[in-house]
Short mmCIF file of C-alpha atoms in Angstrom, two decimals:
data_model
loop_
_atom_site.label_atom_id
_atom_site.label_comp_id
_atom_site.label_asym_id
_atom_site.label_seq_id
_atom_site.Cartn_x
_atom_site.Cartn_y
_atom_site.Cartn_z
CA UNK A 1 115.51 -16.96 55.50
CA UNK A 2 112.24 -18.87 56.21
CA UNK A 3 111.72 -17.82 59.32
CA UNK A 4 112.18 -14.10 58.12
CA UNK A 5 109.25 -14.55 55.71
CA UNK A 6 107.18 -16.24 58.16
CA UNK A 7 107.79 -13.26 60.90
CA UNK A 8 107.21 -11.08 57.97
CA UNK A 9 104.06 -12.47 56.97
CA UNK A 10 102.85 -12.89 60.59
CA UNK A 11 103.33 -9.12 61.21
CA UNK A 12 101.50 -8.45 57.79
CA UNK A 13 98.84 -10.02 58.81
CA UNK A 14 98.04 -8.63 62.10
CA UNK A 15 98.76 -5.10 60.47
CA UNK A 16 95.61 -6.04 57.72
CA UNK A 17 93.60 -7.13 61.21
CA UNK A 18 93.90 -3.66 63.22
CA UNK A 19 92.92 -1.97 59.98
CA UNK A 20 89.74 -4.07 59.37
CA UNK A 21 89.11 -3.93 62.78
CA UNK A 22 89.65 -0.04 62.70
CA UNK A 23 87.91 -0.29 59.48
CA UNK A 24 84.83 -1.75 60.92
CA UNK A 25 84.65 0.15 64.36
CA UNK A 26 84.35 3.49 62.07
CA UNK A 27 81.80 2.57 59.81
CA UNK A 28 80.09 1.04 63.54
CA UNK A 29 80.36 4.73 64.77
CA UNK A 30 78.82 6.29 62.25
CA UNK A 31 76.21 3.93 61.45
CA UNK A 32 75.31 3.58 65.17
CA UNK A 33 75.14 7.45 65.70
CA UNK A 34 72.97 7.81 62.04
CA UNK A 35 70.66 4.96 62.29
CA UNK A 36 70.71 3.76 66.04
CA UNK A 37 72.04 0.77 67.08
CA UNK A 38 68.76 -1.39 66.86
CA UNK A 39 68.42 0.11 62.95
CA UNK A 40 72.05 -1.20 62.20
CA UNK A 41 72.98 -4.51 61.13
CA UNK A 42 76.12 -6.49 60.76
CA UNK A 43 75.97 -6.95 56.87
CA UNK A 44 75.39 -2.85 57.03
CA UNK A 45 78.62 -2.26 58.60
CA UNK A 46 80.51 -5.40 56.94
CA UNK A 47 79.02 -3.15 52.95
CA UNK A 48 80.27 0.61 54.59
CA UNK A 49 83.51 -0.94 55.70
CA UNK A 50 84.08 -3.29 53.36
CA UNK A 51 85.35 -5.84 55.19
CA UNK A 52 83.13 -9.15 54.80
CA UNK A 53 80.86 -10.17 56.84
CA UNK A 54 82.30 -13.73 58.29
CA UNK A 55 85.33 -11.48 58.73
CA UNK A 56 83.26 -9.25 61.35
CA UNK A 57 82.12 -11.94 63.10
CA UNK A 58 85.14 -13.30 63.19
CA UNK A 59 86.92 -10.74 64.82
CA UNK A 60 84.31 -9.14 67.45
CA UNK A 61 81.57 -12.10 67.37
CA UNK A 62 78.72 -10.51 67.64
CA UNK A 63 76.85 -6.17 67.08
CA UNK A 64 77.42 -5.77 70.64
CA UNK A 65 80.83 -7.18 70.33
CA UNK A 66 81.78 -4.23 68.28
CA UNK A 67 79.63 -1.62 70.44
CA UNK A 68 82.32 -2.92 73.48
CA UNK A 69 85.27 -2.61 70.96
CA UNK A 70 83.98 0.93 69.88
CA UNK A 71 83.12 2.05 73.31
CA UNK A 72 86.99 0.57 74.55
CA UNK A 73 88.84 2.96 72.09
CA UNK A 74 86.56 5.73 72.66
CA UNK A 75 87.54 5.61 76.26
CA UNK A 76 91.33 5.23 75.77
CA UNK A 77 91.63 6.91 72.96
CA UNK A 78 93.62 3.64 71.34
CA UNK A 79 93.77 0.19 70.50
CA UNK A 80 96.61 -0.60 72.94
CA UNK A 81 95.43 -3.59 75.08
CA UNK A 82 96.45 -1.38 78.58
CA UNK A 83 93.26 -1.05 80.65
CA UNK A 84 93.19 2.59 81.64
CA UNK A 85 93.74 2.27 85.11
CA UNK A 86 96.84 0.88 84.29
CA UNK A 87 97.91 3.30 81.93
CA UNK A 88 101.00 5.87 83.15
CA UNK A 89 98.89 9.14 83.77
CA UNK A 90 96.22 7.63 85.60
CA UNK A 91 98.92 6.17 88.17
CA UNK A 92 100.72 9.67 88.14
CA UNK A 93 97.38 11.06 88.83
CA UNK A 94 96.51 8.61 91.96
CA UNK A 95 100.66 9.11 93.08
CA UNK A 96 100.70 13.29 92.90
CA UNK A 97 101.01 14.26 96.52
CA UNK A 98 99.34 17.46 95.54
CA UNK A 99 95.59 17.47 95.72
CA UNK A 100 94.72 20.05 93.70
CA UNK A 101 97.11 19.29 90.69
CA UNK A 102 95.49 15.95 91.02
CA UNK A 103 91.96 17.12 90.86
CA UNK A 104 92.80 19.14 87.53
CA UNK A 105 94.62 16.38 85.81
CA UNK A 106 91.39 14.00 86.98
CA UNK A 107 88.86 17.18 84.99
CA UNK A 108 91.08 16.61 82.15
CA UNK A 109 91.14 13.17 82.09
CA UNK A 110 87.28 13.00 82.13
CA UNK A 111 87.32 15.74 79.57
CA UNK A 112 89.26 13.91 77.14
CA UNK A 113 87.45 10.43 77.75
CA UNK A 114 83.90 12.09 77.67
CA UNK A 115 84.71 14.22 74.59
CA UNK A 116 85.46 10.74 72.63
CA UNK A 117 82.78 8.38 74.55
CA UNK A 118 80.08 10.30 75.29
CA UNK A 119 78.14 9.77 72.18
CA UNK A 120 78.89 6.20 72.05
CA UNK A 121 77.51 6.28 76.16
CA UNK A 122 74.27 7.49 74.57
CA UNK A 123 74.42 4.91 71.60
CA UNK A 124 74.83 2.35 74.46
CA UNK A 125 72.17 3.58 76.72
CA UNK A 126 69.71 3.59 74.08
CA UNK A 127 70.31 -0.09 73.37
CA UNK A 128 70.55 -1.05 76.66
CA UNK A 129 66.84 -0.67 76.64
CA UNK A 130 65.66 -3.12 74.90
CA UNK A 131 68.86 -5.49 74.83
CA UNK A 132 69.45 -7.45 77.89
CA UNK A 133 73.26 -7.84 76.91
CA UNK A 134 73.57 -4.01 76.11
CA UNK A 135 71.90 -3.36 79.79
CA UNK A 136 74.55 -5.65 80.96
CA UNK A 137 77.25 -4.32 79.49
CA UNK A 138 76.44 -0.67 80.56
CA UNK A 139 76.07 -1.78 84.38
CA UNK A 140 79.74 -3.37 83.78
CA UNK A 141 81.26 0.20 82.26
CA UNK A 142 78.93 1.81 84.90
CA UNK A 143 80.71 -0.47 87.32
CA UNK A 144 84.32 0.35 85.77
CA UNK A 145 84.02 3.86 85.95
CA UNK A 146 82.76 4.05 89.42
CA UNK A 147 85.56 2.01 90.64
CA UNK A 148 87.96 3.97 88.71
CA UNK A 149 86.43 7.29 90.69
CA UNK A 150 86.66 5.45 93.94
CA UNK A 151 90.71 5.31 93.38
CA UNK A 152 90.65 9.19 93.75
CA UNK A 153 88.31 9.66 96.51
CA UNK A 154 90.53 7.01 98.14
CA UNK A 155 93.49 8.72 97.50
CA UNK A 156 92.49 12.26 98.66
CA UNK A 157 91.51 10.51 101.66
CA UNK A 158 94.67 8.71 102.82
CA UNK A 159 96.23 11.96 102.31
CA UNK A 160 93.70 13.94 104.64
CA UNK A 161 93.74 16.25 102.00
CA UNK A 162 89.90 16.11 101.98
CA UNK A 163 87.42 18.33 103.68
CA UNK A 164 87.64 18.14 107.74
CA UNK A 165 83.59 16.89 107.67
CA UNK A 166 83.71 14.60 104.24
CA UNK A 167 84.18 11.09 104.56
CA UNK A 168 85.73 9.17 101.77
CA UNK A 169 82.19 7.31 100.56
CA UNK A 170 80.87 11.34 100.34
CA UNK A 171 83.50 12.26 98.51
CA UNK A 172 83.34 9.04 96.16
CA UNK A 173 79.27 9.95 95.55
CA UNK A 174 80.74 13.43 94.58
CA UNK A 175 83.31 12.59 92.11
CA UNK A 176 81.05 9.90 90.59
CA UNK A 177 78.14 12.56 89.96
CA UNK A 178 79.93 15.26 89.01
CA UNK A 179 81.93 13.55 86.08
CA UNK A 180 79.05 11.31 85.01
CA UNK A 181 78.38 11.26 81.20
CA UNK A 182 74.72 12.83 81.94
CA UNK A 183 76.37 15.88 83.39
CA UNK A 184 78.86 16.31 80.21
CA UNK A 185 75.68 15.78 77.90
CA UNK A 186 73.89 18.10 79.66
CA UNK A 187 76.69 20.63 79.50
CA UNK A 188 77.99 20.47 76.73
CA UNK A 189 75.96 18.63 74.34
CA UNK A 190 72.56 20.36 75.55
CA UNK A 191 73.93 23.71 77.22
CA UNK A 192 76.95 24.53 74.34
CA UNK A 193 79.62 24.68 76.73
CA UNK A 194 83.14 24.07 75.25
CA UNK A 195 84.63 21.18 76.67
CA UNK A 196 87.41 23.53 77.62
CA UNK A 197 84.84 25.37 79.64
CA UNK A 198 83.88 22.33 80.85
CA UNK A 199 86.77 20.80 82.15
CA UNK A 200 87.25 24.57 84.20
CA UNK A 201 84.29 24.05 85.88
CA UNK A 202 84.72 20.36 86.77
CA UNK A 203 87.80 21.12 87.98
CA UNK A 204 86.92 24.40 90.22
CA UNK A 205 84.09 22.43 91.44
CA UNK A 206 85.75 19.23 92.23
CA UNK A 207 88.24 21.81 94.53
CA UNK A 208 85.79 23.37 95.77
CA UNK A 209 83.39 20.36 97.28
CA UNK A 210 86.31 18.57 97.64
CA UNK A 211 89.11 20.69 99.30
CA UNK A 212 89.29 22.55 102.56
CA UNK A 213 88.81 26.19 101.44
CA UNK A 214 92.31 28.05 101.00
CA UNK A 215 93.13 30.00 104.37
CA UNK A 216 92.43 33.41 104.26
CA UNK A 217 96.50 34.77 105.08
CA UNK A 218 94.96 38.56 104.87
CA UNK A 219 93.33 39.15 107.82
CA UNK A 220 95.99 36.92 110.34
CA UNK A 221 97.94 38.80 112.91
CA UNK A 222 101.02 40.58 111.22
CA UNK A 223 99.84 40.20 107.84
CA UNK A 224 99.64 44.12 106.92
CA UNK A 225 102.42 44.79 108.63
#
């Protein structure tokens, strides 16, 4: 019976941890998106989520702790400790023999992560200059997502699926600029686009620079006949 309450009370308590961490991360977002991230202070976000203060600190250390923590479940959507290279989809992605199916599911991947993590890029980038940590920690998710990218230029490349001329560091360069956060701001932040619209074009695009062009069956020998 003891250890019942004991397994019990262990699994209460990390169920009252995710939700002040969730709790906290929120009232983060919204602070950090109303007031900047300079403007906002720990004891700000410990009064809006109510959760105290040594209880923050406690469970992210540090502001910038919970700008990492926010800007982690903005790019996987969750709070499951599974980096996102690891996750299923992403290794279906990098296994589907078919390159085009593969591009698409790669435009709605970036969709989905940009449409959650974009603003909280731009929070980032705005601290990053003037914070030495926060310019740290944006070369380290600039660093993740380019070698994320590089997975799928290396993949159409083993495959020879790529263009006849491209060489897999072109092709990496491509991918990389084309689903940057600056081009999804621009887009659809600046421009209006939907991100449904968006991911369309992204994935067209990525086809199109990517891919040999489809062959043209309408003009070869036999074809009207």
């Amino acid at each position: 019976m003891a250890t019942r309450v004991s397994g019990q009370g262990s699994r209460d308590g990390q169920a009252r941890t995710r939700l002040a961490r969730a709790a906290v991360v929120a009232a983060a977002r919204a602070l950090f998106l109303e007031r900047g991230y300079a403007a906002t202070t720990i004891e700000t976000i410990s009064k809006v989520s109510d959760v105290p203060p040594a209880t923050v600190y406690r469970l992210f250390s540090s502001k910038l702790g919970i700008l990492k923590a926010l800007l982690d479940l903005s790019i996987a959507g969750d709070d499951q400790a599974v980096a996102l290279p690891d996750r299923p989809m992403v290794r279906a992605l990098l296994a589907d023999r078919d390159p085009r199916k593969q591009l698409s599911g790669l435009a709605g991947l970036v969709r989905g992560i940009m449409s959650r993590a974009e603003p909280v890029h731009r929070i980032l980038v705005s601290a990053a200059g003037t914070d030495p940590d926060a310019a740290a920690l944006l070369a380290e998710l600039t660093r993740q997502r380019q070698h994320g990218h590089a997975q799928f230029a290396r993949s159409l490349a083993r495959t020879g699926a790529l263009q006849p001329t491209l060489r897999e560091r072109d092709a990496d360069d491509i991918i990389n600029a084309l689903t940057s956060p600056e081009v999804y701001r621009l887009l659809v932040s600046d421009r209006g686009w939907s991100p449904q619209r968006y991911e369309q074009w992204l994935t067209e695009i990525l086809i199109g620079q990517l891919l040999p062009a489809p062959a043209d069956t309408s003009t070869a020998p036999g074809a009207n006949d």
